[in-house]
Coordinates of C-alpha atoms in Angstrom, one line a residue:
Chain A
X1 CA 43.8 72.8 116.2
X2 CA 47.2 71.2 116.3
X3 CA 48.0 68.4 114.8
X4 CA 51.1 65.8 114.5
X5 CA 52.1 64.8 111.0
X6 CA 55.5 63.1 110.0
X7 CA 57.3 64.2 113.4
X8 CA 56.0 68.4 112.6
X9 CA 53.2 69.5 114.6
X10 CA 50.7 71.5 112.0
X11 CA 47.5 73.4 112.5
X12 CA 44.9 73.5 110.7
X13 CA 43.8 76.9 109.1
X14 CA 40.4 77.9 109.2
X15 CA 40.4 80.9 107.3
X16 CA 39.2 79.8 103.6
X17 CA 40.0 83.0 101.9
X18 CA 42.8 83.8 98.9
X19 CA 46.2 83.0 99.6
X20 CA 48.6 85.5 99.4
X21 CA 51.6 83.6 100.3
X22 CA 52.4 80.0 99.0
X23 CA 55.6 79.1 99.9
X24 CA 56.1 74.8 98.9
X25 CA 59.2 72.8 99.5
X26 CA 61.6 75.2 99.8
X27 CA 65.7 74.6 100.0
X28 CA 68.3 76.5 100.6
X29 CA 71.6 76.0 101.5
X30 CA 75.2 77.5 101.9
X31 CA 77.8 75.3 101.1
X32 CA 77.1 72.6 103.6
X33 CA 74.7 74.4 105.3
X34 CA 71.3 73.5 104.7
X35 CA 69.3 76.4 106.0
X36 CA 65.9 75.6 104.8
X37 CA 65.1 72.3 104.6
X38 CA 61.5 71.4 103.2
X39 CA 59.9 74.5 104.6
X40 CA 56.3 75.0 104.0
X41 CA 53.9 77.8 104.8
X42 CA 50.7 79.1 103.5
X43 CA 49.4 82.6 104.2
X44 CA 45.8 84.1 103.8
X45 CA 45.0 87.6 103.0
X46 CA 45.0 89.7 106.5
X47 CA 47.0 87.6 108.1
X48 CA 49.8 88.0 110.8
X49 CA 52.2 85.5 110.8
X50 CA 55.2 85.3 113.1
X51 CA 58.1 83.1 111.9
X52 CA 59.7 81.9 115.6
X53 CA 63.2 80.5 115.2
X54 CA 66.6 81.1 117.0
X55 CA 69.7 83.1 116.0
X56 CA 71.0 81.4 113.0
X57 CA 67.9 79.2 111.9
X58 CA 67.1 80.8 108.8
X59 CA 64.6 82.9 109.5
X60 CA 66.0 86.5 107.7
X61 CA 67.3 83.7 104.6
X62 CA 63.3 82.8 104.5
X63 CA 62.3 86.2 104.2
X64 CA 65.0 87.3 101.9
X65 CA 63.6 84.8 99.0
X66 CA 60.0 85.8 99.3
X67 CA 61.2 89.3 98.0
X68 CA 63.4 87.7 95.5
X69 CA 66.8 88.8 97.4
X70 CA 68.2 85.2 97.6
X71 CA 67.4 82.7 95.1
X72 CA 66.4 79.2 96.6
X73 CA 68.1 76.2 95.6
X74 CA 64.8 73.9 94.9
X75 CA 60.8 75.1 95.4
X76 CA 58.0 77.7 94.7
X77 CA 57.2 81.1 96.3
X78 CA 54.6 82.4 95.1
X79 CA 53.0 85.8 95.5
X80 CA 49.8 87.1 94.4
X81 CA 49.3 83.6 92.9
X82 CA 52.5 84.6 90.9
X83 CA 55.3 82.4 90.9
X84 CA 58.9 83.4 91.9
X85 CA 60.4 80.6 89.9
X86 CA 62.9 81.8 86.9
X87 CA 60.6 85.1 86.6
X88 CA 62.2 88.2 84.8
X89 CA 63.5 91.2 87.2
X90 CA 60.5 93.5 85.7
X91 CA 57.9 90.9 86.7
X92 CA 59.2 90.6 90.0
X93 CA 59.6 94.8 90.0
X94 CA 55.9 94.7 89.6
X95 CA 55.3 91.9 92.2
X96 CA 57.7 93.6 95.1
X97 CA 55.6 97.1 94.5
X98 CA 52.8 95.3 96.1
X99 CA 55.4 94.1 99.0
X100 CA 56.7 96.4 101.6
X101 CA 59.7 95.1 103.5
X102 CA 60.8 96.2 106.7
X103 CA 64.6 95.4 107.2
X104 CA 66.3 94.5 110.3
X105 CA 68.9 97.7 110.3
X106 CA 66.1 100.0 108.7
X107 CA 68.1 100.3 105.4
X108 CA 67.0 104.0 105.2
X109 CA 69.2 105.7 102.6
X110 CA 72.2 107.7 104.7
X111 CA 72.5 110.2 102.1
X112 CA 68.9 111.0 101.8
X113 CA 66.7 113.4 104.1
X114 CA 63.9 111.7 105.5
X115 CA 61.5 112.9 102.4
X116 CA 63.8 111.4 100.0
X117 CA 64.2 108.2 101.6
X118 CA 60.3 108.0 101.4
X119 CA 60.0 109.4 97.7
X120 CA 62.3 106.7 96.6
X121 CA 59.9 103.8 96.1
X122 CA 57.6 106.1 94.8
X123 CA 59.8 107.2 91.8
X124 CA 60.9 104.0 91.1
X125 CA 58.1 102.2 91.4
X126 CA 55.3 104.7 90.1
X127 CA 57.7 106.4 87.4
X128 CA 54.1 108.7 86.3
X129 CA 53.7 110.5 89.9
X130 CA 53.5 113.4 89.7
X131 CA 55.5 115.6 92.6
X132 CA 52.2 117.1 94.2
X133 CA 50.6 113.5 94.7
X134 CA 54.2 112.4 95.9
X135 CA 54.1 115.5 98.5
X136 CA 50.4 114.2 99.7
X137 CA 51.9 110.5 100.1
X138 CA 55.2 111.3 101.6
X139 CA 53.2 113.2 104.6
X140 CA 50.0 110.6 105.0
X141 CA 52.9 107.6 105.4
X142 CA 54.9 110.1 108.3
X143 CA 51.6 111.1 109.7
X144 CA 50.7 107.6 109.7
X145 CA 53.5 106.7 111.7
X146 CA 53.3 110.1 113.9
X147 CA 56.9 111.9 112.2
X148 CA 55.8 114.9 110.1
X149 CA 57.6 117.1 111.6
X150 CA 61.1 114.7 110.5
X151 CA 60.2 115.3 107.2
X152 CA 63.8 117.4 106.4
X153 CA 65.8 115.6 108.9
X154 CA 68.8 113.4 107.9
X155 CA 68.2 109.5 109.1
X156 CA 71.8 110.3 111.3
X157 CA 69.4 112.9 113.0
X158 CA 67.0 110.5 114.1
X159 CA 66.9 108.3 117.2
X160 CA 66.5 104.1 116.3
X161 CA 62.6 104.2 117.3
X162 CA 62.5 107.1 114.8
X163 CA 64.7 105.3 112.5
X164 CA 62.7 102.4 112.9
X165 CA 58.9 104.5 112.5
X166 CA 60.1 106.4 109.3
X167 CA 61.3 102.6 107.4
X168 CA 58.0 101.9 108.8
X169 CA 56.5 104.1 107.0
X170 CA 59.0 103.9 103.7
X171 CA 57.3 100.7 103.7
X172 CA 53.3 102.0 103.5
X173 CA 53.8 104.4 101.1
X174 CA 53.3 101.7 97.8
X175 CA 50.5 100.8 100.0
X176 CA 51.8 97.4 100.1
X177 CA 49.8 94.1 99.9
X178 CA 51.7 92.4 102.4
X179 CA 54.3 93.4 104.4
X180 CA 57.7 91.4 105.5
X181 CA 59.3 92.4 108.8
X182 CA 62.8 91.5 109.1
X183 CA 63.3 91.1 113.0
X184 CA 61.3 94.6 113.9
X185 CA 62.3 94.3 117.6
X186 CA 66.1 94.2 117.3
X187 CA 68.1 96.7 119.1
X188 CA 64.9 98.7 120.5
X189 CA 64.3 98.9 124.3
X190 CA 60.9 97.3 125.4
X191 CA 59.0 100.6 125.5
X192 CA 59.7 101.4 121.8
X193 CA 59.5 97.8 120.8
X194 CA 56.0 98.0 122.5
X195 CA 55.5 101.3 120.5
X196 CA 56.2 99.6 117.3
X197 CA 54.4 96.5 117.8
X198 CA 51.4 98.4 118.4
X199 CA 52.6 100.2 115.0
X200 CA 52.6 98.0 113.0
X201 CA 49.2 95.9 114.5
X202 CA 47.4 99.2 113.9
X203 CA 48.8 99.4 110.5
X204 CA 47.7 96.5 109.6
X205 CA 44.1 97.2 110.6
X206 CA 43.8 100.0 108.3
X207 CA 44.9 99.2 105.6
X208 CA 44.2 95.4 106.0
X209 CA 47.6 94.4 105.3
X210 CA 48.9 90.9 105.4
X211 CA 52.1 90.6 107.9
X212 CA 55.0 88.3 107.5
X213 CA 57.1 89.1 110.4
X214 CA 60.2 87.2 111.6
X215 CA 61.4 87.6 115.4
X216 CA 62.4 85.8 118.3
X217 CA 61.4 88.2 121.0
X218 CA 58.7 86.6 122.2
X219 CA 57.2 90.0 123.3
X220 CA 56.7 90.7 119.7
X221 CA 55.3 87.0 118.2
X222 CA 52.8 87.8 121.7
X223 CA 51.4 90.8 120.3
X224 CA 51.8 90.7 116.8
X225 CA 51.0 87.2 115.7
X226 CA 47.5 85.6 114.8
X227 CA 49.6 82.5 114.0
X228 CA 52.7 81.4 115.0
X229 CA 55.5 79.1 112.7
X230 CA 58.4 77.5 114.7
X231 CA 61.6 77.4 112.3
X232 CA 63.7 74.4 113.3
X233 CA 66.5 72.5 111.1
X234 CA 64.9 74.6 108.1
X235 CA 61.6 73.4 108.4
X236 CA 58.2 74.6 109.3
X237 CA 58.5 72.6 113.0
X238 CA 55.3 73.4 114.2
X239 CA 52.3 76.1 113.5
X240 CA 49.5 77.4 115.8
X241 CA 48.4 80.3 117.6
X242 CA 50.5 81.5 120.3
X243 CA 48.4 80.2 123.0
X244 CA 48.3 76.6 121.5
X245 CA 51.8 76.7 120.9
X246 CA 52.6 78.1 124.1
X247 CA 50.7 75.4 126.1
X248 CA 52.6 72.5 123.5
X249 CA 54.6 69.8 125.6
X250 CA 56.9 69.1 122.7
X251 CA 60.5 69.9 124.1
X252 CA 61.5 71.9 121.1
X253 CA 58.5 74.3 120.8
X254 CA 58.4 74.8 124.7
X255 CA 62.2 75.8 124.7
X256 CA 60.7 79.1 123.3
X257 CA 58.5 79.3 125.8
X258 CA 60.1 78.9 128.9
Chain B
X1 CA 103.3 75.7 100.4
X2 CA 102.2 79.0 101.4
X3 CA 102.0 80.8 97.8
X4 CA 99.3 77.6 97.2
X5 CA 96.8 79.3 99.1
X6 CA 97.5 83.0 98.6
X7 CA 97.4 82.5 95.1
X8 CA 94.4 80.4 94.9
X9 CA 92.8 83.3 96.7
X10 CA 94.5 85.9 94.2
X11 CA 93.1 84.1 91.2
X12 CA 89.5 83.9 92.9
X13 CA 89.6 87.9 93.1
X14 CA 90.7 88.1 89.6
X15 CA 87.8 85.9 88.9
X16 CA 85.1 87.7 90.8
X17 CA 86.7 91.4 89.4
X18 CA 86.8 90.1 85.5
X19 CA 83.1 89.2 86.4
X20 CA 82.0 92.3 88.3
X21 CA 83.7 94.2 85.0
X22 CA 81.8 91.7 82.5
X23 CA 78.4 92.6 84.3
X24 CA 79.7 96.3 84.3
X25 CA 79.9 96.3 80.6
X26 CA 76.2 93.8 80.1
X27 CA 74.5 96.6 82.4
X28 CA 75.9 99.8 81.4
X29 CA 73.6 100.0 78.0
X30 CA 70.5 98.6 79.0
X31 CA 67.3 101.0 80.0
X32 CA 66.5 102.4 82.2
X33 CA 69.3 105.4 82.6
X34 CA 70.0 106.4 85.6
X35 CA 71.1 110.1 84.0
X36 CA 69.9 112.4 87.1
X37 CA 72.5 109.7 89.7
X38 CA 75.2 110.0 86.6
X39 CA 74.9 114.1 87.0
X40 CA 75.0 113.7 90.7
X41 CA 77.7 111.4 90.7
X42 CA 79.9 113.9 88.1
X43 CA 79.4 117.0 90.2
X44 CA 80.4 114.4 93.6
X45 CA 83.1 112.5 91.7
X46 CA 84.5 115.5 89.1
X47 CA 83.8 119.2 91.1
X48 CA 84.3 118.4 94.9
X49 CA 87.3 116.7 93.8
X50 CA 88.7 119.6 91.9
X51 CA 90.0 121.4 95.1
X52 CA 92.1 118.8 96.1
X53 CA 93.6 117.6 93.0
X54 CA 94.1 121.8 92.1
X55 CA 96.3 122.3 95.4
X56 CA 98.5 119.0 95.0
X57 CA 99.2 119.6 91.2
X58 CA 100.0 123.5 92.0
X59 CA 102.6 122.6 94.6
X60 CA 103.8 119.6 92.4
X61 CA 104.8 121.9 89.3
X62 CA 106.0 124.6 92.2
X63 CA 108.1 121.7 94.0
X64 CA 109.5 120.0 90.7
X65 CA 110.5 123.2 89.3
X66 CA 112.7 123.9 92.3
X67 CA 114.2 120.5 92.3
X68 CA 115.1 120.3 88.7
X69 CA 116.7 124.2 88.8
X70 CA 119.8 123.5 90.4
X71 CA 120.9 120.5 87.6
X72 CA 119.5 122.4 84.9
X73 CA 121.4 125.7 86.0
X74 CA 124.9 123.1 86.5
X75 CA 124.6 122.1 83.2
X76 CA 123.3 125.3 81.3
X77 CA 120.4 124.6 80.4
X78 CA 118.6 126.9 82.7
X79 CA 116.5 128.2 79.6
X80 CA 115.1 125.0 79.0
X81 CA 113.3 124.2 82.3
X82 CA 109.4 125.1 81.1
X83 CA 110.2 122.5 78.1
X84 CA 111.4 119.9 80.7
X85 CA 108.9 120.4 83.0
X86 CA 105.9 120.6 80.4
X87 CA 106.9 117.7 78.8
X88 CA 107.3 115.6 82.5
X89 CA 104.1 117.0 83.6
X90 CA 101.9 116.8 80.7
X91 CA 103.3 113.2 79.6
X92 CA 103.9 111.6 82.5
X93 CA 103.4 113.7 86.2
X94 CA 99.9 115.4 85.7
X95 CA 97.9 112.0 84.8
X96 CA 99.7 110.2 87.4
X97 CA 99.4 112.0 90.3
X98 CA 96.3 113.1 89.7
X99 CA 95.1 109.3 89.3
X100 CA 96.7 108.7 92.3
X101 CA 95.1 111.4 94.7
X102 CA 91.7 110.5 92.7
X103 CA 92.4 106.9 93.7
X104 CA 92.9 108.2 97.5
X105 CA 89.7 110.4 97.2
X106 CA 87.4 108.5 95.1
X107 CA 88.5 105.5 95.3
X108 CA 88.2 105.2 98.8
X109 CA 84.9 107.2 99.1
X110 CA 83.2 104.9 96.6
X111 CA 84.6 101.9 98.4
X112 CA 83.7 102.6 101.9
X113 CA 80.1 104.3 101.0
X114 CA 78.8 101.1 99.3
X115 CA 80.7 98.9 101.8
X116 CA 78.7 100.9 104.0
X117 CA 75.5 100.4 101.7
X118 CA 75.9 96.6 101.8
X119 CA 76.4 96.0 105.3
X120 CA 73.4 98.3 106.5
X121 CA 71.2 96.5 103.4
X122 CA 70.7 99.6 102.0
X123 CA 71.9 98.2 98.5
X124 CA 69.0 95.0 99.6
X125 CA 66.4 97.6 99.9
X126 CA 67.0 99.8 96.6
X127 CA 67.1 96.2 95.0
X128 CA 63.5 95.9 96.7
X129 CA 62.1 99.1 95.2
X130 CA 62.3 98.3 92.4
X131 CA 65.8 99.5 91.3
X132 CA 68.7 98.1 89.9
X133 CA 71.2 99.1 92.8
X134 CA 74.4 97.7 90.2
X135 CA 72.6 100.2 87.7
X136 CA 72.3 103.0 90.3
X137 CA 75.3 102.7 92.0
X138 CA 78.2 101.2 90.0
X139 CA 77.2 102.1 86.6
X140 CA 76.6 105.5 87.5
X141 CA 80.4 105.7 89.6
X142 CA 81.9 104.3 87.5
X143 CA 81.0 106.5 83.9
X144 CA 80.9 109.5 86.5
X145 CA 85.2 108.1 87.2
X146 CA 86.0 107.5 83.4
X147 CA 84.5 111.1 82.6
X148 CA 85.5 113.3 85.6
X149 CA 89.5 112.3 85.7
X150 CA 90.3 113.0 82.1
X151 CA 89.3 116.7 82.9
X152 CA 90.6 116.8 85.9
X153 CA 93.9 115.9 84.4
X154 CA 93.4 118.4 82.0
X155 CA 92.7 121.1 84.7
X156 CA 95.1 120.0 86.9
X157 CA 98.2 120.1 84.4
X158 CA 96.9 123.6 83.2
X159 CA 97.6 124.3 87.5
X160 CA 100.6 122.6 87.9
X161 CA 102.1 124.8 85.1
X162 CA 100.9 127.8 86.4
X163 CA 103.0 126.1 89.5
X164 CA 106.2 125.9 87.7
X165 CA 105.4 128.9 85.9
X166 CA 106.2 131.0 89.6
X167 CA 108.5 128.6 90.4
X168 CA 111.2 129.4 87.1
X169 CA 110.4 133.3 88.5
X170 CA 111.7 132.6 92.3
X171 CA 115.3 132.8 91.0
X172 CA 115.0 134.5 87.9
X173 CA 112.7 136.1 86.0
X174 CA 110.4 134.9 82.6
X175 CA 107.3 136.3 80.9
X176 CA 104.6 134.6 81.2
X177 CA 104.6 134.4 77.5
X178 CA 107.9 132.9 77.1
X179 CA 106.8 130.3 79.4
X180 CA 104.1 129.5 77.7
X181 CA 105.4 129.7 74.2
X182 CA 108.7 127.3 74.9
X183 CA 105.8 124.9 76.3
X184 CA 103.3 125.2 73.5
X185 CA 106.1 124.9 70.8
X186 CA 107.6 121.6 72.3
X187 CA 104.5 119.9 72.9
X188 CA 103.2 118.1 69.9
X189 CA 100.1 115.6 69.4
X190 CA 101.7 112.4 70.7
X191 CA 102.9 114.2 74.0
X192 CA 98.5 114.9 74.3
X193 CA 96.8 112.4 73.0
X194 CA 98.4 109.2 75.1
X195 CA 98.4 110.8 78.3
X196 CA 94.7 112.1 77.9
X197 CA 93.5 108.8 76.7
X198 CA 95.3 106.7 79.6
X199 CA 93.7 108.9 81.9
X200 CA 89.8 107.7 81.4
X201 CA 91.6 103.6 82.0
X202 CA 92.9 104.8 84.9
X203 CA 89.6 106.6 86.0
X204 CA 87.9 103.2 84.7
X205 CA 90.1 101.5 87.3
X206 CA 89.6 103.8 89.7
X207 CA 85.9 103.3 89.7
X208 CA 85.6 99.9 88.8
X209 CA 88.0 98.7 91.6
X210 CA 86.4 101.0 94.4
X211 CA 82.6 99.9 93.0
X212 CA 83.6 96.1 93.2
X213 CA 85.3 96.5 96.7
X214 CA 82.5 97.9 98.0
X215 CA 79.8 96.4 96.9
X216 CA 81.1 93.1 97.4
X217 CA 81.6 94.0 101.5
X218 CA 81.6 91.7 104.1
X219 CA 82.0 91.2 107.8
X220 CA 80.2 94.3 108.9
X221 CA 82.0 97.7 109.7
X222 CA 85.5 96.2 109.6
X223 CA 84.3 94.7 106.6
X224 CA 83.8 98.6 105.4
X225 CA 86.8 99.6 106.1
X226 CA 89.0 97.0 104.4
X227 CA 86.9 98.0 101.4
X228 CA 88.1 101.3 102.0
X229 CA 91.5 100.2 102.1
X230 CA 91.6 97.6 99.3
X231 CA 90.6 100.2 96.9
X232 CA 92.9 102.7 97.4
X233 CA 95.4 100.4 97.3
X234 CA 94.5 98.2 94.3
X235 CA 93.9 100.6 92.2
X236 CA 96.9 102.5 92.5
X237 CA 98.6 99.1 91.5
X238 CA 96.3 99.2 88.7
X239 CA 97.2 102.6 87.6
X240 CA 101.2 101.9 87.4
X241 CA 100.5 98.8 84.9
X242 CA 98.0 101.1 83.4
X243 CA 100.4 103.7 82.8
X244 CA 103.5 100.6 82.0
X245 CA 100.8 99.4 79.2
X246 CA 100.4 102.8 78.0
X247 CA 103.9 103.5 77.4
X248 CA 104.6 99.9 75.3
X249 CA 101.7 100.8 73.3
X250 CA 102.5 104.2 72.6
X251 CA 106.3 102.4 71.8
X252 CA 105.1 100.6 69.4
X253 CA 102.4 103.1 67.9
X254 CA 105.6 105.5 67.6
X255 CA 104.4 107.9 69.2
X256 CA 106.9 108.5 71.8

């Protein structure tokens, strides 16, 4: 249901489980630009929230201090239940092994073979693995994502859906909590965006994952989303499902729309 | 009107690099080690380097030798070239030009591959697994620099002898044990020890300067290359007043 408080349109959430996501009056800003402005969100365990914004908005900025990347200037995050504010780095260690994050240009380690780059989190995360239980979770996370066989290929090797698929699964191996996708669409034609849409939805029905993803192809906040948050000026603009917000008369939500 | 702005952004760089080295020297004691990246880095940094810095040294003891023969032979003193050329290489020559080709090499490697790093959020994503990517990356480079360039001075003035050594017997001819004796007898403790100790600062430079260029990249792949750039050429600055410190100090120790 959507409903119109103080100029933002809000919906209601239904879902009365634990919140996994708490993000309260957040700021940011660089120099005199203020990129988030008051923004507010609330996610539930098993979630799929799509954060809808244009080029510029703040969306990546948004995503970047739920993992602890960028500090904000005023506000809470909090994960877990744990909050973000003036934590220690080893805390937050042992809060971000229970967050996978998918980044925008993959980030997968150029001077690493595909195995590596998956074994990575593993070591530093889980310093007590032992190399036959890393073997077994290096191949379930590329079987997951259908790449065995690139196990000993380079990342150069790889095309960007393969590129894309083996971050993917980089991700899954600390069998994350909740997973943050940083613009998973980008640079991918609509067949392998398709491909890793239905990726990451399956993913997230396994292993009943809770999915932060930020994106403004509308393809992927269609398929991906149960709930939809518009980013405009840095605030939470307006919140539904994609159908609600897609049938919205308010000029700035239906400018995504159209 | 125009130095107003240049050297605001001058004294902004010195800034960010006297911070950069202030978190270098917070970091580089505090757990956990990265031992098995500092190895990697040492046999990267130090061994693949050794090739390089062998040829250049071996034709700069082979070229110097040939310059300096026809003066020395003018004014007699033909006998005396190992001495002159020892001393010049082993004081002065060896650690410089072997800083400076390290500067090219490393410098420039370590620049552009964590520009590179940055601007693909590689550095973002080691951050998020839990590591610290200023612990893994710079801490690591840099004690890898400050290690590997002392020895390959060493190694590489050990070549560039060997150099001159042929090049005193393209026009005449001396035992190898003459030429190694007259070098060994001139050379004492203060010819060593300053240019071996100047060598880890200017591996320290080399490192620091390429670490903080690149991981402080901007603006995307041009962004990588100007990283690239800067470092080479900054710390080749940095290892002239290096070496022009070196010298005043040694001045006033007395040991030159």
């Amino acid at each position: 249901m959507i409903s119109d408080t103080n100029d933002n349109l809000k919906i209601e959430n239904s879902a009365p489980d634990v919140a996994v996501l708490v993000i309260r009056h957040l700021y940011k800003s660089f120099g005199n630009n203020h990129v988030l402005d008051d923004f507010n969100l609330e996610m539930q365990k098993g979630e799929s929230v799509v954060v809808l914004g244009r080029s510029g908005s703040g969306k990546s900025v948004l995503i970047k201090c739920v993992i602890g990347l960028l500090e904000p200037d005023k506000g809470n995050i909090e994960l877990f239940g744990d909050d973000l504010t003036g934590i220690s780095e080893e805390e937050l260690d042992k809060i971000r092994a229970k967050v996978g994050f998918l980044f925008q240009s993959n980030a997968l380690y150029d001077s690493m073979t595909v195995r590596e780059n998956l074994e990575f989190p593993l070591r530093r995360h889980w310093i007590q693995v032992t190399q036959e239980e890393v073997n077994i979770m290096v191949l379930d996370a590329l079987e997951d994502v259908g790449l065995a066989h690139t196990i000993d290929m380079m990342p150069v090797e790889l095309s960007g859906g393969m590129r894309k698929r083996i971050a993917l699964a980089r991700t899954l191996i600390l069998k994350p909590e909740i997973i943050l996708y940083d613009e998973p669409t980008t640079g991918l034609d609509s067949i392998t965006s398709k491909e890793i849409i239905t990726l990451m939805r399956v993913i997230q029905e396994k292993y009943n994952t809770t999915s932060l993803i930020i994106s403004h192809d509308m393809n992927c906040v269609h398929m991906a989303s149960n709930r939809v948050v518009i980013l405009v000026d840095g605030k939470c603009y307006a919140s539904g499902t994609y159908q609600e917000l897609e049938q919205s008369m308010d000029p700035k939500v239906k400018q995504f729309f159209e | 009107m125009l130095l107003a702005p240049n050297l605001k952004l001058f004294l902004i760089e010195v800034g960010d690099l006297s911070r950069f080295v202030g978190h270098f020297f917070q970091q580089w004691f505090k757990p956990r080690y990265e031992v098995a990246e500092f190895f990697r880095q040492c046999y990267v940094i130090g061994y693949k380097s050794l090739p390089l810095i062998g040829l250049t040294a071996f034709i700069m003891g082979l070229v110097i030798t040939m310059q300096l023969r026809p003066s020395m032979v003018e004014y007699g003193v033909e006998s005396q070239l190992p001495v002159i050329v020892g001393i010049a290489i082993i004081r002065e020559i060896g650690p410089v030009i072997t800083a400076l080709i390290f500067a090219g090499k490393i410098g420039s490697s370590i620049g552009a591959e964590l520009g590179s790093m940055r601007v693909t959020e590689q550095i973002d994503a080691m951050e998020v697994s839990g590591t610290n990517p200023f612990k893994y990356l710079v801490v690591t480079r840099v004690f890898a620099s400050v290690l590997m360039l002392p020895v390959l001075v060493l190694l590489g003035d050990a070549i560039s002898l060997y150099g001159s050594y042929l090049g005193v017997n393209i026009r005449s001819t001396t035992s190898s044990y003459l030429f190694w004796t007259q070098i060994v007898n001139v050379l004492s403790f203060s010819d060593v020890l300053p240019a071996f100790v100047k060598s880890f600062f200017f591996g320290f430079a080399v490192g620091i300067i390429g670490c903080y260029k690149g991981y402080n990249s901007k603006k995307g792949t041009e962004g990588v290359g100007r990283s690239a750039n800067s470092s080479v050429v900054l710390s080749s600055i940095m290892i002239f007043v290096i070496d022009l410190l070196a010298v005043q100090i040694t001045d006033l120790l007395g040991l030159n």
